[in-house]
Amino acid sequence: MREIKIGIIGIGNMGSSHAKSIVKDRVKNAKLTAVCDIDSARIKWAKNNLDSEIEYFTNPQRFYQEADIEAVLIATPHYDHPPLAVKAFKNDLHVLIEKPAGVYTKAVREMNEAAQKTDKVFGIMYNQRTRAIYQKLKELIDSGELGEIKRTNWIIDWYRPQSYYNNGGWRATWEGEGGGVLLNQDPHQLDLWQWICGMPKKVRAFAENGKYHNIEVEDDVTAYVEYENGATGVFVTSTGIAPETNRLEISGNKGKIIVENNEIHFKRLRTPEREFNHDFKGGFGSPECWECKIPLAGDNPEHLGILNNWIDAILNGAELIAPGEEGIKGLTISNAMHLSAWTDDWVELPLDENLFKDKLDEKIDNSTFVKENIEAETMEVEGTF
């Protein structure tokens, strides 16, 4: 079978990792033929570490016009994902974007509309969807094993010291990244949350900016959501809590599922709660409960799983694990959390995309973040002072 000629735009941490995977033949029927990055240092790294036959570009426009490619993997900073994807579709290219889909849903919606006007394969790097634990969890929920969902709770911490933020010039700024923990660390969890449990209809969130770090964006968030069927959910996340917690609970009419420490525990009710509630006449009592550890079968192909699936979809019409158009869903929840915190009010979905963009622009325009402070702290951490 022929090889798909791939170009990568953005050779940072993720872009370079994907590039190495392709040149080392870990992606079946794929060939890396071009690389683009506006940072000449990254191009120098690529020339020293990748195939000598690859074309190298520092100008995205020339990359799209001149590179010998059929498909592009976009691994640039968040704001650039939608416009670069739109250009790729206009140049008749298949597209795979890194997460998140973008910073604000208005731009992502325009990207999705551009994708729908073509016959090209559009994917997003939601590699967590390939993990056996989340595949099994989705199967349990979709099969009705848990019954109707009543409540979801996810506590997810990503501890980061100040030095982490000091080492990234565009990181943790409204202008450079568009947000903090919600945009950087949580896109996978927000996607999994909606992929498994569905989209909420209403969001109320509290986000604190720079609570634990010298940054201008959020590093601590607590959000409450409501679903169409009356179920509720809570999402708690931070980069300032150690030791970390990653615990997802989903309560349904037939019991409760707990996901933690890479295990699924199912507290299964022999009698559904609503049925027991209606029929039981003994005063105090509760349904009989069986505690089951759910077996997990299968591999965890992660990034390689998404890459190989994308190529398989291009060549053979395989169903995408993570369609690019679905990137807007987790971002919608993230945008709603931000907007709720900024306006100190409930946000109903679909959210007001223009209002969100206006509020984000205000954050950028009114930024009081002084880059020199970060540079000074970076020098101090590295022992220059």
Short mmCIF file of C-alpha atoms in Angstrom, two decimals:
data_model
loop_
_atom_site.label_atom_id
_atom_site.label_comp_id
_atom_site.label_asym_id
_atom_site.label_seq_id
_atom_site.Cartn_x
_atom_site.Cartn_y
_atom_site.Cartn_z
CA MET A 1 0.00 0.00 0.00
CA ARG A 2 1.26 3.47 -0.83
CA GLU A 3 2.56 5.88 1.80
CA ILE A 4 0.83 9.15 2.70
CA LYS A 5 3.22 12.11 2.49
CA ILE A 6 2.94 14.09 5.73
CA GLY A 7 4.09 17.57 6.68
CA ILE A 8 4.35 18.75 10.28
CA ILE A 9 3.97 22.40 11.18
CA GLY A 10 5.31 23.16 14.65
CA ILE A 11 8.34 21.21 15.87
CA GLY A 12 8.09 21.81 19.59
CA ASN A 13 7.71 19.06 22.18
CA MET A 14 4.78 17.28 20.55
CA GLY A 15 5.65 18.04 16.93
CA SER A 16 9.15 16.66 17.33
CA SER A 17 7.80 13.55 19.05
CA HIS A 18 5.36 12.89 16.22
CA ALA A 19 8.10 13.51 13.66
CA LYS A 20 10.38 10.93 15.27
CA SER A 21 7.54 8.41 15.39
CA ILE A 22 6.97 8.77 11.64
CA VAL A 23 10.62 8.62 10.57
CA LYS A 24 11.15 5.56 12.77
CA ASP A 25 8.33 3.78 10.88
CA ARG A 26 6.00 3.59 13.88
CA VAL A 27 3.15 4.98 11.77
CA LYS A 28 2.14 2.49 9.10
CA ASN A 29 1.99 3.76 5.52
CA ALA A 30 3.17 7.26 6.46
CA LYS A 31 6.21 9.21 5.27
CA LEU A 32 7.42 12.52 6.69
CA THR A 33 8.31 14.72 3.72
CA ALA A 34 8.24 18.28 5.10
CA VAL A 35 8.61 20.22 8.34
CA CYS A 36 7.80 23.85 9.14
CA ASP A 37 8.59 26.01 12.16
CA ILE A 38 9.08 29.76 12.40
CA ASP A 39 11.85 29.16 14.98
CA SER A 40 15.11 28.56 13.13
CA ALA A 41 16.51 26.73 16.17
CA ARG A 42 13.79 24.11 15.86
CA ILE A 43 14.52 23.72 12.16
CA LYS A 44 18.19 23.21 13.02
CA TRP A 45 17.17 20.50 15.51
CA ALA A 46 15.00 18.84 12.87
CA LYS A 47 17.79 18.82 10.30
CA ASN A 48 20.12 17.21 12.84
CA ASN A 49 17.64 14.58 14.02
CA LEU A 50 15.35 13.74 11.11
CA ASP A 51 15.74 12.41 7.59
CA SER A 52 17.99 14.46 5.29
CA GLU A 53 15.51 14.12 2.43
CA ILE A 54 12.84 16.08 4.31
CA GLU A 55 12.02 19.61 3.11
CA TYR A 56 12.35 22.36 5.72
CA PHE A 57 10.41 25.62 5.86
CA THR A 58 10.26 28.62 8.19
CA ASN A 59 7.33 30.24 6.39
CA PRO A 60 3.87 28.59 6.69
CA GLN A 61 2.65 30.07 3.42
CA ARG A 62 5.59 28.63 1.49
CA PHE A 63 5.14 25.35 3.34
CA TYR A 64 1.56 25.02 2.12
CA GLN A 65 2.36 26.13 -1.41
CA GLU A 66 5.64 24.30 -2.03
CA ALA A 67 5.91 21.26 0.25
CA ASP A 68 5.36 17.82 -1.29
CA ILE A 69 2.65 16.74 1.14
CA GLU A 70 -0.83 15.20 1.12
CA ALA A 71 -1.60 15.66 4.81
CA VAL A 72 -0.53 18.00 7.60
CA LEU A 73 -0.13 17.55 11.34
CA ILE A 74 -0.52 20.87 13.17
CA ALA A 75 1.37 21.06 16.48
CA THR A 76 1.70 24.81 16.99
CA PRO A 77 0.52 26.99 19.92
CA HIS A 78 -3.24 26.83 20.48
CA TYR A 79 -4.38 30.01 18.75
CA ASP A 80 -2.83 28.87 15.46
CA HIS A 81 -4.66 25.55 15.16
CA PRO A 82 -7.86 26.82 13.46
CA PRO A 83 -6.31 29.26 10.92
CA LEU A 84 -3.59 26.79 9.93
CA ALA A 85 -6.16 24.03 9.54
CA VAL A 86 -8.37 26.27 7.37
CA LYS A 87 -5.36 26.99 5.12
CA ALA A 88 -4.64 23.29 4.91
CA PHE A 89 -8.18 22.49 3.79
CA LYS A 90 -7.95 25.24 1.17
CA ASN A 91 -4.80 23.52 -0.09
CA ASP A 92 -6.65 20.20 -0.35
CA LEU A 93 -4.82 18.52 2.54
CA HIS A 94 -5.90 16.02 5.17
CA VAL A 95 -5.51 17.49 8.67
CA LEU A 96 -4.65 16.27 12.17
CA ILE A 97 -4.48 18.93 14.88
CA GLU A 98 -2.99 18.74 18.35
CA LYS A 99 -5.24 19.46 21.31
CA PRO A 100 -6.95 21.74 22.12
CA ALA A 101 -8.87 22.47 18.91
CA GLY A 102 -8.27 26.16 19.54
CA VAL A 103 -8.74 28.81 22.21
CA TYR A 104 -12.27 29.99 21.46
CA THR A 105 -15.15 28.13 19.85
CA LYS A 106 -15.94 30.81 17.26
CA ALA A 107 -12.64 30.11 15.48
CA VAL A 108 -13.03 26.36 15.90
CA ARG A 109 -16.52 26.48 14.43
CA GLU A 110 -15.11 28.24 11.37
CA MET A 111 -12.45 25.50 11.13
CA ASN A 112 -15.14 22.81 11.30
CA GLU A 113 -17.15 24.53 8.58
CA ALA A 114 -14.06 24.63 6.36
CA ALA A 115 -13.51 20.91 6.99
CA GLN A 116 -17.10 20.09 6.06
CA LYS A 117 -16.64 21.74 2.65
CA THR A 118 -13.94 19.22 1.73
CA ASP A 119 -13.66 15.44 1.48
CA LYS A 120 -10.46 15.41 3.52
CA VAL A 121 -9.94 13.44 6.73
CA PHE A 122 -9.89 15.69 9.79
CA GLY A 123 -8.73 14.35 13.15
CA ILE A 124 -7.64 15.68 16.54
CA MET A 125 -4.99 14.26 18.87
CA TYR A 126 -7.31 13.06 21.63
CA ASN A 127 -4.99 10.15 22.38
CA GLN A 128 -6.63 9.43 25.74
CA ARG A 129 -9.60 8.01 23.84
CA THR A 130 -7.37 5.10 22.79
CA ARG A 131 -6.66 3.97 26.36
CA ALA A 132 -8.25 0.70 27.41
CA ILE A 133 -9.60 2.17 30.64
CA TYR A 134 -11.62 4.89 28.88
CA GLN A 135 -12.68 2.60 26.05
CA LYS A 136 -14.10 0.20 28.66
CA LEU A 137 -15.69 3.03 30.66
CA LYS A 138 -17.47 4.39 27.58
CA GLU A 139 -18.62 0.87 26.71
CA LEU A 140 -20.11 0.44 30.20
CA ILE A 141 -21.97 3.74 30.04
CA ASP A 142 -23.18 3.33 26.43
CA SER A 143 -24.42 -0.21 27.10
CA GLY A 144 -26.71 1.00 29.88
CA GLU A 145 -24.90 -1.09 32.49
CA LEU A 146 -24.90 1.89 34.88
CA GLY A 147 -28.38 3.06 33.96
CA GLU A 148 -29.29 6.71 33.61
CA ILE A 149 -26.53 8.98 34.87
CA LYS A 150 -27.40 10.95 38.00
CA ARG A 151 -24.11 12.60 38.96
CA THR A 152 -20.53 12.94 37.69
CA ASN A 153 -17.52 14.15 39.69
CA TRP A 154 -13.96 14.52 38.38
CA ILE A 155 -11.06 15.78 40.48
CA ILE A 156 -7.92 16.11 38.37
CA ASP A 157 -4.71 17.79 39.58
CA TRP A 158 -1.60 18.52 37.53
CA TYR A 159 1.04 19.80 39.89
CA ARG A 160 3.41 22.30 38.26
CA PRO A 161 6.15 24.29 40.05
CA GLN A 162 6.83 27.91 39.16
CA SER A 163 9.87 26.90 37.11
CA TYR A 164 7.56 25.08 34.67
CA TYR A 165 5.87 28.36 33.82
CA ASN A 166 9.12 30.31 33.76
CA ASN A 167 10.50 28.12 30.99
CA GLY A 168 7.76 28.87 28.45
CA GLY A 169 7.47 32.36 26.98
CA TRP A 170 3.95 31.94 25.53
CA ARG A 171 2.74 29.61 28.24
CA ALA A 172 0.22 30.71 30.91
CA THR A 173 -0.68 34.03 29.29
CA TRP A 174 -4.00 35.14 27.83
CA GLU A 175 -2.32 36.32 24.66
CA GLY A 176 0.00 33.36 24.20
CA GLU A 177 -2.06 30.41 25.37
CA GLY A 178 -5.55 31.73 25.97
CA GLY A 179 -5.84 30.24 29.44
CA GLY A 180 -4.17 28.09 32.05
CA VAL A 181 -5.02 24.68 33.44
CA LEU A 182 -8.24 24.44 31.41
CA LEU A 183 -6.48 25.08 28.09
CA ASN A 184 -3.15 23.39 28.75
CA GLN A 185 -3.64 20.43 31.06
CA ASP A 186 -7.37 19.60 30.89
CA PRO A 187 -8.40 19.31 27.22
CA HIS A 188 -8.18 15.51 27.36
CA GLN A 189 -10.29 15.23 30.52
CA LEU A 190 -12.90 17.70 29.28
CA ASP A 191 -13.13 15.71 26.05
CA LEU A 192 -13.39 12.38 27.86
CA TRP A 193 -15.98 13.81 30.27
CA GLN A 194 -18.32 14.79 27.44
CA TRP A 195 -17.41 11.76 25.26
CA ILE A 196 -18.44 9.38 28.04
CA CYS A 197 -21.11 11.33 29.95
CA GLY A 198 -22.49 13.76 27.35
CA MET A 199 -22.56 17.54 27.10
CA PRO A 200 -23.98 19.62 29.96
CA LYS A 201 -26.62 22.27 29.33
CA LYS A 202 -25.56 24.75 32.03
CA VAL A 203 -22.27 25.71 33.73
CA ARG A 204 -21.31 27.65 36.85
CA ALA A 205 -17.59 27.95 37.52
CA PHE A 206 -15.13 29.63 39.85
CA ALA A 207 -11.60 30.11 38.52
CA GLU A 208 -8.75 31.80 40.35
CA ASN A 209 -5.93 33.32 38.33
CA GLY A 210 -2.42 32.95 39.69
CA LYS A 211 -3.61 31.52 42.99
CA TYR A 212 -0.54 29.33 43.42
CA HIS A 213 1.86 30.73 40.79
CA ASN A 214 3.09 34.00 39.37
CA ILE A 215 0.94 33.72 36.25
CA GLU A 216 -2.01 35.72 34.89
CA VAL A 217 -4.26 32.78 33.97
CA GLU A 218 -6.24 30.24 36.01
CA ASP A 219 -4.42 27.60 38.05
CA ASP A 220 -7.37 26.54 40.24
CA VAL A 221 -10.92 25.83 39.03
CA THR A 222 -14.11 24.40 40.54
CA ALA A 223 -17.08 24.03 38.20
CA TYR A 224 -20.64 22.75 38.59
CA VAL A 225 -22.68 21.60 35.59
CA GLU A 226 -26.24 20.47 34.95
CA TYR A 227 -27.34 17.98 32.27
CA GLU A 228 -30.53 17.80 30.26
CA ASN A 229 -31.89 14.84 32.27
CA GLY A 230 -31.39 16.66 35.60
CA ALA A 231 -28.06 15.03 36.44
CA THR A 232 -25.34 17.22 37.91
CA GLY A 233 -21.58 17.23 37.70
CA VAL A 234 -18.55 18.77 39.37
CA PHE A 235 -15.14 19.30 37.79
CA VAL A 236 -12.26 20.33 40.06
CA THR A 237 -8.78 20.98 38.69
CA SER A 238 -5.55 22.71 39.69
CA THR A 239 -1.83 22.93 39.01
CA GLY A 240 -1.11 23.95 42.61
CA ILE A 241 -2.15 20.85 44.55
CA ALA A 242 0.32 18.15 45.63
CA PRO A 243 0.07 15.23 45.86
CA GLU A 244 -2.11 14.99 42.80
CA THR A 245 -5.55 13.38 42.56
CA ASN A 246 -7.16 11.90 39.46
CA ARG A 247 -10.53 10.42 40.42
CA LEU A 248 -13.66 10.19 38.30
CA GLU A 249 -16.96 9.05 39.80
CA ILE A 250 -20.08 8.43 37.74
CA SER A 251 -23.25 7.64 39.66
CA GLY A 252 -26.21 6.10 37.87
CA ASN A 253 -29.50 4.42 38.62
CA LYS A 254 -27.79 1.03 38.73
CA GLY A 255 -24.78 1.92 40.87
CA LYS A 256 -21.55 3.88 40.83
CA ILE A 257 -18.37 3.63 38.76
CA ILE A 258 -15.08 4.88 40.22
CA VAL A 259 -12.06 5.39 37.99
CA GLU A 260 -8.79 5.87 39.86
CA ASN A 261 -5.22 4.52 39.82
CA ASN A 262 -5.78 3.13 36.32
CA GLU A 263 -8.59 0.88 37.58
CA ILE A 264 -12.37 0.78 37.19
CA HIS A 265 -14.42 -0.24 40.21
CA PHE A 266 -18.14 -0.79 39.68
CA LYS A 267 -20.39 -0.70 42.74
CA ARG A 268 -23.31 -2.45 41.07
CA LEU A 269 -26.81 -2.39 42.54
CA ARG A 270 -28.80 -5.61 42.18
CA THR A 271 -31.96 -3.50 42.18
CA PRO A 272 -31.90 -0.13 40.42
CA GLU A 273 -32.09 2.72 42.93
CA ARG A 274 -35.29 4.24 41.52
CA GLU A 275 -37.02 0.86 41.63
CA PHE A 276 -35.80 0.17 45.19
CA ASN A 277 -36.84 3.65 46.30
CA HIS A 278 -40.34 3.04 44.99
CA ASP A 279 -40.84 -0.50 46.31
CA PHE A 280 -38.95 -0.74 49.61
CA LYS A 281 -41.18 -0.42 52.71
CA GLY A 282 -38.75 -1.12 55.55
CA GLY A 283 -37.76 2.38 56.62
CA PHE A 284 -33.94 2.45 56.65
CA GLY A 285 -32.46 0.35 53.85
CA SER A 286 -30.51 0.40 50.62
CA PRO A 287 -30.19 -1.85 47.56
CA GLU A 288 -27.83 -4.80 47.70
CA CYS A 289 -24.49 -3.74 46.21
CA TRP A 290 -21.81 -5.85 44.54
CA GLU A 291 -18.31 -4.43 44.27
CA CYS A 292 -16.72 -5.42 40.98
CA LYS A 293 -13.28 -4.67 39.60
CA ILE A 294 -13.74 -4.33 35.86
CA PRO A 295 -11.12 -6.18 33.75
CA LEU A 296 -9.30 -4.04 31.20
CA ALA A 297 -8.29 -5.64 27.93
CA GLY A 298 -6.35 -4.13 25.08
CA ASP A 299 -3.37 -1.89 24.51
CA ASN A 300 -2.90 1.82 25.16
CA PRO A 301 -1.58 3.06 21.81
CA GLU A 302 -1.99 6.73 22.80
CA HIS A 303 -0.49 9.14 20.20
CA LEU A 304 0.57 6.36 17.85
CA GLY A 305 -2.97 5.01 17.99
CA ILE A 306 -4.39 8.32 16.78
CA LEU A 307 -1.70 8.72 14.10
CA ASN A 308 -2.19 5.21 12.71
CA ASN A 309 -5.97 5.57 12.83
CA TRP A 310 -5.76 8.88 10.92
CA ILE A 311 -3.64 7.30 8.16
CA ASP A 312 -5.96 4.27 8.05
CA ALA A 313 -8.91 6.63 7.64
CA ILE A 314 -7.17 8.43 4.75
CA LEU A 315 -6.22 5.22 2.93
CA ASN A 316 -9.04 2.87 3.84
CA GLY A 317 -11.92 4.95 5.13
CA ALA A 318 -11.54 3.69 8.71
CA GLU A 319 -13.74 5.35 11.33
CA LEU A 320 -11.86 8.02 13.22
CA ILE A 321 -11.36 7.53 16.95
CA ALA A 322 -11.26 11.29 17.42
CA PRO A 323 -12.90 13.28 14.60
CA GLY A 324 -11.54 16.82 14.41
CA GLU A 325 -15.02 18.32 14.47
CA GLU A 326 -15.51 16.94 18.00
CA GLY A 327 -12.74 19.16 19.35
CA ILE A 328 -15.28 21.94 19.77
CA LYS A 329 -17.18 20.01 22.45
CA GLY A 330 -14.58 19.95 25.22
CA LEU A 331 -13.54 23.48 24.28
CA THR A 332 -17.16 24.61 24.65
CA ILE A 333 -17.15 23.37 28.25
CA SER A 334 -13.81 25.09 28.87
CA ASN A 335 -15.03 28.37 27.34
CA ALA A 336 -18.22 28.15 29.40
CA MET A 337 -16.21 27.69 32.60
CA HIS A 338 -14.05 30.70 31.78
CA LEU A 339 -17.04 32.84 30.83
CA SER A 340 -18.94 31.87 33.98
CA ALA A 341 -15.97 32.80 36.16
CA TRP A 342 -15.43 36.09 34.30
CA THR A 343 -19.08 37.15 34.50
CA ASP A 344 -19.75 35.61 37.94
CA ASP A 345 -22.88 34.00 36.56
CA TRP A 346 -24.37 30.88 35.02
CA VAL A 347 -23.61 30.13 31.37
CA GLU A 348 -26.09 28.16 29.31
CA LEU A 349 -25.03 26.10 26.29
CA PRO A 350 -24.70 26.84 23.49
CA LEU A 351 -22.70 29.73 24.90
CA ASP A 352 -22.52 33.25 23.47
CA GLU A 353 -19.37 32.90 21.36
CA ASN A 354 -19.08 36.60 20.60
CA LEU A 355 -19.34 37.52 24.27
CA PHE A 356 -16.64 35.00 25.15
CA LYS A 357 -14.31 36.40 22.49
CA ASP A 358 -14.94 39.97 23.69
CA LYS A 359 -14.14 38.98 27.28
CA LEU A 360 -10.99 37.16 26.19
CA ASP A 361 -9.85 40.19 24.22
CA GLU A 362 -10.42 42.32 27.34
CA LYS A 363 -8.19 39.95 29.32
CA ILE A 364 -5.47 40.32 26.72
CA ASP A 365 -5.80 44.11 26.46
CA ASN A 366 -5.87 44.61 30.23
CA SER A 367 -3.08 42.19 31.04
CA THR A 368 -0.84 43.45 33.82
CA PHE A 369 1.52 40.53 33.53
CA VAL A 370 5.10 41.78 33.32
CA LYS A 371 7.31 39.44 31.34
CA GLU A 372 10.45 40.88 32.90
CA ASN A 373 9.34 39.43 36.26
CA ILE A 374 9.23 35.96 34.80
CA GLU A 375 12.61 36.42 33.10
CA ALA A 376 14.12 37.54 36.39
CA GLU A 377 12.65 34.55 38.21
CA THR A 378 13.91 32.22 35.49
CA MET A 379 17.44 33.57 35.90
CA GLU A 380 17.13 33.18 39.67
CA VAL A 381 15.95 29.58 39.37
CA GLU A 382 18.84 28.79 37.03
CA GLY A 383 21.33 30.25 39.46
CA THR A 384 22.34 33.29 37.43
CA PHE A 385 21.86 35.62 40.36
#
